[in-house]
Coordinates of C-alpha atoms in Angstrom, one line a residue:
M1 CA 66.2 9.4 19.7
K2 CA 69.7 10.5 18.8
A3 CA 70.2 14.3 18.9
D4 CA 72.5 14.2 16.1
S5 CA 70.1 13.0 13.4
L6 CA 66.6 13.5 12.1
P7 CA 64.2 11.4 14.2
K8 CA 64.2 8.1 12.4
R9 CA 60.4 7.6 12.4
I10 CA 59.8 11.0 11.0
R11 CA 62.4 10.5 8.3
L12 CA 61.3 7.2 7.1
K13 CA 57.4 7.5 7.5
I14 CA 56.9 11.1 6.6
L15 CA 59.9 12.9 5.1
F16 CA 61.1 10.5 2.4
P17 CA 57.6 9.2 1.4
A18 CA 56.6 12.9 0.9
M19 CA 59.8 13.6 -1.1
A20 CA 58.9 10.6 -3.4
W21 CA 56.1 12.6 -4.9
L22 CA 58.3 15.6 -5.9
P23 CA 59.8 16.0 -9.3
E24 CA 62.7 13.8 -9.8
K25 CA 65.5 16.4 -9.8
I26 CA 64.1 18.2 -6.8
A27 CA 63.6 15.0 -4.9
Y28 CA 67.2 13.8 -5.4
A29 CA 68.6 17.2 -4.7
L30 CA 66.8 17.2 -1.3
A31 CA 68.1 13.7 -0.7
N32 CA 71.6 15.0 -1.3
L33 CA 71.0 17.7 1.2
I34 CA 69.8 15.2 3.9
G35 CA 72.9 13.1 3.1
W36 CA 75.1 16.2 3.7
Y37 CA 73.2 16.8 7.0
D38 CA 73.9 13.2 8.1
W39 CA 77.5 13.6 7.2
R40 CA 77.8 16.7 9.4
T41 CA 75.9 15.2 12.4
K42 CA 76.5 11.5 12.6
Q43 CA 80.0 12.0 14.0
S44 CA 80.5 8.6 15.6
E45 CA 79.5 6.6 12.6
R46 CA 81.4 8.9 10.2
S47 CA 84.6 8.5 12.2
A48 CA 84.2 4.7 12.0
I49 CA 83.8 4.9 8.2
E50 CA 86.7 7.3 7.7
K51 CA 88.9 5.0 10.0
A52 CA 88.0 2.0 7.8
L53 CA 88.8 4.0 4.6
H54 CA 92.2 5.0 6.1
S55 CA 93.0 1.4 6.8
I56 CA 93.0 0.4 3.1
P57 CA 96.6 0.4 1.9
V58 CA 95.7 1.1 -1.8
F59 CA 94.0 4.4 -0.9
G60 CA 97.0 6.1 0.4
D61 CA 96.4 9.9 1.1
R62 CA 93.3 10.3 -1.1
D63 CA 90.4 12.5 0.1
I64 CA 88.7 10.4 2.7
T65 CA 86.6 13.3 3.9
L66 CA 85.0 13.7 0.5
W67 CA 84.3 10.1 0.2
S68 CA 82.5 9.9 3.5
R69 CA 80.2 12.8 2.5
R70 CA 79.5 11.2 -0.8
Y71 CA 78.7 7.9 1.0
Y72 CA 76.0 9.6 3.1
Q73 CA 74.6 11.3 0.1
M74 CA 74.4 8.1 -1.9
M75 CA 72.6 6.3 1.1
A76 CA 70.0 9.1 1.2
R77 CA 69.4 8.7 -2.5
D78 CA 69.0 4.9 -1.9
T79 CA 66.3 5.7 0.8
L80 CA 64.5 8.0 -1.6
D81 CA 64.6 5.2 -4.3
C82 CA 62.7 2.9 -1.9
F83 CA 59.7 5.2 -1.8
R84 CA 59.7 6.1 -5.4
M85 CA 59.8 2.5 -6.5
P86 CA 56.0 1.7 -6.5
N87 CA 55.5 4.5 -9.1
F88 CA 58.3 3.4 -11.4
T89 CA 57.3 2.5 -15.0
P90 CA 59.4 1.8 -18.1
G91 CA 58.4 5.3 -19.3
N92 CA 59.5 7.3 -16.3
T93 CA 62.7 5.4 -15.6
N94 CA 64.1 5.2 -19.1
R95 CA 66.6 7.9 -18.2
L96 CA 67.0 7.0 -14.5
I97 CA 68.0 3.4 -14.9
R98 CA 70.3 2.0 -17.5
V99 CA 71.1 -1.7 -17.9
N100 CA 74.3 -2.6 -19.8
N101 CA 75.0 -6.1 -21.1
A102 CA 71.7 -7.7 -20.2
E103 CA 72.5 -10.3 -22.9
A104 CA 75.1 -11.9 -20.6
L105 CA 72.3 -12.6 -18.1
A106 CA 69.9 -13.8 -20.8
A107 CA 72.6 -16.2 -22.2
A108 CA 73.3 -17.6 -18.7
K109 CA 69.6 -18.2 -18.2
A110 CA 69.3 -20.0 -21.5
A111 CA 71.7 -22.6 -20.3
G112 CA 68.7 -24.0 -18.3
N113 CA 70.2 -24.6 -14.8
G114 CA 69.2 -21.4 -13.3
V115 CA 71.4 -18.3 -12.6
I116 CA 73.0 -16.9 -9.5
M117 CA 73.3 -13.2 -10.1
V118 CA 76.1 -12.3 -7.7
I119 CA 75.7 -8.8 -6.3
S120 CA 77.4 -6.8 -3.6
H121 CA 76.3 -4.1 -1.1
F122 CA 77.6 -1.4 -3.6
G123 CA 75.8 1.6 -4.8
R124 CA 72.0 1.8 -5.0
F125 CA 71.7 -1.9 -5.7
F126 CA 68.0 -2.1 -4.9
M127 CA 67.5 -0.5 -8.3
L128 CA 68.3 -3.8 -9.8
G129 CA 64.7 -4.7 -9.2
P130 CA 63.1 -2.3 -11.7
G131 CA 66.1 -2.4 -13.9
L132 CA 65.8 -6.2 -14.5
K133 CA 62.1 -6.1 -14.8
F134 CA 62.0 -3.4 -17.4
S135 CA 64.7 -5.4 -19.3
G136 CA 62.3 -8.3 -19.4
L137 CA 64.1 -10.4 -16.8
E138 CA 62.3 -11.9 -13.8
F139 CA 64.3 -12.8 -10.7
G140 CA 64.2 -14.1 -7.1
M141 CA 66.3 -13.1 -4.2
L142 CA 68.1 -14.3 -1.0
T143 CA 68.0 -11.6 1.6
T144 CA 68.5 -11.0 5.3
D145 CA 65.7 -12.0 7.7
V146 CA 63.1 -9.1 8.0
D147 CA 61.3 -10.3 11.0
E148 CA 62.0 -11.0 14.7
R149 CA 64.6 -13.5 13.8
N150 CA 66.9 -10.6 13.0
P151 CA 68.1 -8.8 16.1
H152 CA 69.8 -6.0 14.3
Y153 CA 66.7 -4.0 13.5
D154 CA 64.5 -1.9 15.8
T155 CA 60.9 -1.6 15.1
I156 CA 61.1 1.2 12.5
G157 CA 64.2 -0.3 11.0
R158 CA 62.4 -3.7 10.5
W159 CA 59.4 -1.8 9.0
Y160 CA 61.7 0.0 6.6
I161 CA 63.7 -3.0 5.4
N162 CA 60.4 -4.8 4.9
T163 CA 59.0 -1.9 2.8
K164 CA 62.2 -1.8 0.8
L165 CA 62.2 -5.4 0.0
H166 CA 58.5 -5.6 -0.8
N167 CA 58.9 -2.6 -3.1
T168 CA 61.7 -4.5 -4.8
Q169 CA 59.6 -7.6 -5.1
L170 CA 57.0 -5.5 -7.0
F171 CA 59.2 -6.0 -10.0
S172 CA 59.7 -9.8 -9.6
R173 CA 57.7 -12.9 -9.9
G174 CA 60.5 -15.0 -8.5
T175 CA 61.1 -16.7 -5.2
W176 CA 62.0 -14.5 -2.1
I177 CA 64.0 -16.4 0.4
T178 CA 65.6 -15.1 3.6
I179 CA 68.7 -16.5 5.2
G180 CA 66.6 -18.0 8.1
D181 CA 64.4 -20.0 5.7
D182 CA 64.9 -23.6 4.6
H183 CA 67.8 -23.3 2.1
R184 CA 66.6 -26.1 0.0
R185 CA 64.3 -23.5 -1.4
I186 CA 67.3 -21.9 -3.1
Y187 CA 68.3 -25.2 -4.8
R188 CA 64.6 -25.8 -5.9
A189 CA 64.4 -22.3 -7.4
L190 CA 67.6 -22.7 -9.4
R191 CA 66.6 -26.1 -10.6
E192 CA 63.4 -24.6 -11.8
G193 CA 65.5 -22.2 -13.9
E194 CA 65.1 -19.0 -11.8
I195 CA 67.5 -16.1 -11.6
M196 CA 68.5 -15.7 -7.9
L197 CA 70.1 -12.5 -6.6
I198 CA 72.6 -13.4 -3.8
A199 CA 75.0 -10.8 -2.2
L200 CA 78.7 -12.0 -1.9
D201 CA 79.6 -9.6 0.9
G202 CA 76.8 -10.1 3.5
M203 CA 77.9 -10.1 7.1
E204 CA 75.3 -12.3 8.7
S205 CA 76.5 -15.8 7.7
N206 CA 77.6 -18.0 10.6
S207 CA 79.3 -20.4 8.1
S208 CA 82.7 -21.7 9.2
S209 CA 83.6 -22.5 5.7
R210 CA 85.2 -19.5 4.1
I211 CA 87.1 -18.6 0.9
L212 CA 89.9 -16.0 1.0
F213 CA 90.7 -13.6 -1.8
P214 CA 93.3 -10.8 -2.2
F215 CA 91.4 -7.6 -1.8
L216 CA 92.3 -3.9 -1.5
G217 CA 95.8 -4.7 -0.3
G218 CA 94.5 -7.2 2.3
I219 CA 92.4 -10.4 2.5
L220 CA 88.6 -10.7 1.9
S221 CA 87.0 -13.6 3.7
L222 CA 83.7 -14.8 2.2
P223 CA 81.2 -17.6 3.0
E224 CA 81.5 -20.5 0.6
G225 CA 77.8 -20.7 0.1
I226 CA 77.5 -19.3 -3.4
V227 CA 80.2 -21.6 -4.7
R228 CA 78.7 -24.6 -3.0
I229 CA 75.2 -23.9 -4.4
A230 CA 76.5 -23.3 -8.0
A231 CA 78.5 -26.5 -7.9
T232 CA 75.6 -28.6 -6.8
T233 CA 72.9 -27.1 -9.1
G234 CA 75.1 -26.3 -12.1
A235 CA 73.7 -22.8 -12.1
K236 CA 75.6 -20.2 -14.1
L237 CA 77.0 -17.2 -12.3
V238 CA 76.9 -13.6 -13.5
Y239 CA 77.9 -10.5 -11.6
A240 CA 75.9 -7.2 -11.4
A241 CA 77.2 -3.8 -10.1
T242 CA 75.1 -0.7 -9.7
V243 CA 76.8 2.6 -10.1
D244 CA 75.5 6.2 -9.9
H245 CA 75.1 8.1 -13.0
G246 CA 73.9 11.5 -12.1
Y247 CA 70.6 11.1 -10.1
G248 CA 70.2 7.7 -11.8
V249 CA 72.1 4.5 -11.9
E250 CA 73.9 2.2 -14.5
I251 CA 73.6 -1.5 -13.9
N252 CA 76.5 -3.3 -15.4
I253 CA 76.1 -7.1 -15.9
Y254 CA 79.3 -9.3 -16.3
G255 CA 79.5 -12.8 -17.4
L256 CA 81.7 -15.0 -15.2
P257 CA 83.7 -18.2 -15.7
D258 CA 81.9 -21.5 -15.6
D259 CA 83.9 -22.8 -12.6
P260 CA 82.2 -21.5 -9.5
R261 CA 85.3 -20.7 -7.5
Q262 CA 86.9 -18.9 -10.5
A263 CA 83.7 -17.1 -11.0
M264 CA 83.7 -15.8 -7.4
G265 CA 87.2 -14.7 -7.8
A266 CA 86.3 -12.8 -10.9
A267 CA 83.3 -11.2 -9.1
V268 CA 85.6 -10.1 -6.2
G269 CA 88.0 -8.6 -8.7
I270 CA 85.3 -6.5 -10.3
L271 CA 84.1 -5.4 -6.8
E272 CA 87.6 -4.4 -5.9
R273 CA 88.1 -2.4 -9.1
D274 CA 84.7 -0.6 -8.5
I275 CA 85.5 0.2 -4.9
I276 CA 88.8 1.7 -6.0
A277 CA 87.0 3.9 -8.5
R278 CA 84.1 4.8 -6.1
P279 CA 85.0 3.9 -2.5
W280 CA 81.8 5.8 -1.3
H281 CA 79.6 3.3 -3.0
W282 CA 80.5 0.4 -0.7
W283 CA 78.0 -0.1 2.2
Q284 CA 80.3 -2.3 4.3
W285 CA 82.8 0.2 5.7
T286 CA 81.2 0.2 9.1
G287 CA 81.7 -3.6 9.5
L288 CA 84.9 -3.9 7.5
G289 CA 86.6 -6.1 10.2
V290 CA 84.0 -8.9 9.7
L291 CA 85.0 -9.3 6.0
W292 CA 88.5 -7.9 5.5
Q293 CA 91.8 -7.9 7.3
T294 CA 95.3 -6.9 6.5
E295 CA 97.7 -9.5 5.1
T296 CA 99.8 -9.1 8.3
K297 CA 96.9 -10.2 10.5
Q298 CA 96.2 -13.1 8.1
E299 CA 99.7 -14.3 8.7

């Protein structure tokens, strides 16, 4: 166990599950306190995050230290969300989760070829599950492997991500596919008209086929998979971003162009705009080099 953090097993199996039973404001205030503690104690990880933030040309001399603190507090609230989800209802989340422009998703679904809801590792995006469900929209999802095929998780980490995804799946009757599964299942689900959530900024793809986009003063390199799947199936693309609103979240849904490559470009543009507004919401700072590089390196 690392001396600079709460023991992982106690945190995930005792502390946060107990906090989930507390009144909402008290629970999230405690989560913010845990996030502050993590910010103070996880020095090595924090340094890597702040170094990544400093590397972004468009940020200049803005307050990187404040952003890193807010990052840890947001991540602690996300952990609390996981354990509160099984008790979510339309009644007790009507002020916690707000969905904007759900009609864009409904219109895309009405086209009849399935929908790829493009998401990113931004904000408390797992709240999409209850948000979509309580808006009357069923969905499926493509996620990381959550078993022994994924070497990045230790035993407690694997238990946690399994719990998190199973709790998200409580709000969906759609197909749950992992990246290690037969990818034909994705095409089948879309052809059956499902809404499939797929993250554009995952870091586990081994695809050699990449698409490059201008991003944050450098170049973002993404797998071509979403574009290829949409082109093959005729699925419509929409983008969803989850941003903090007090202790709760707002889920903003955006229609995208019909052309899959143009749609991805538009989604990347929305993500870039959101990161500039709320840099602490993006999860991928610790692995920035996998996805992003300066234009100088690209040359």
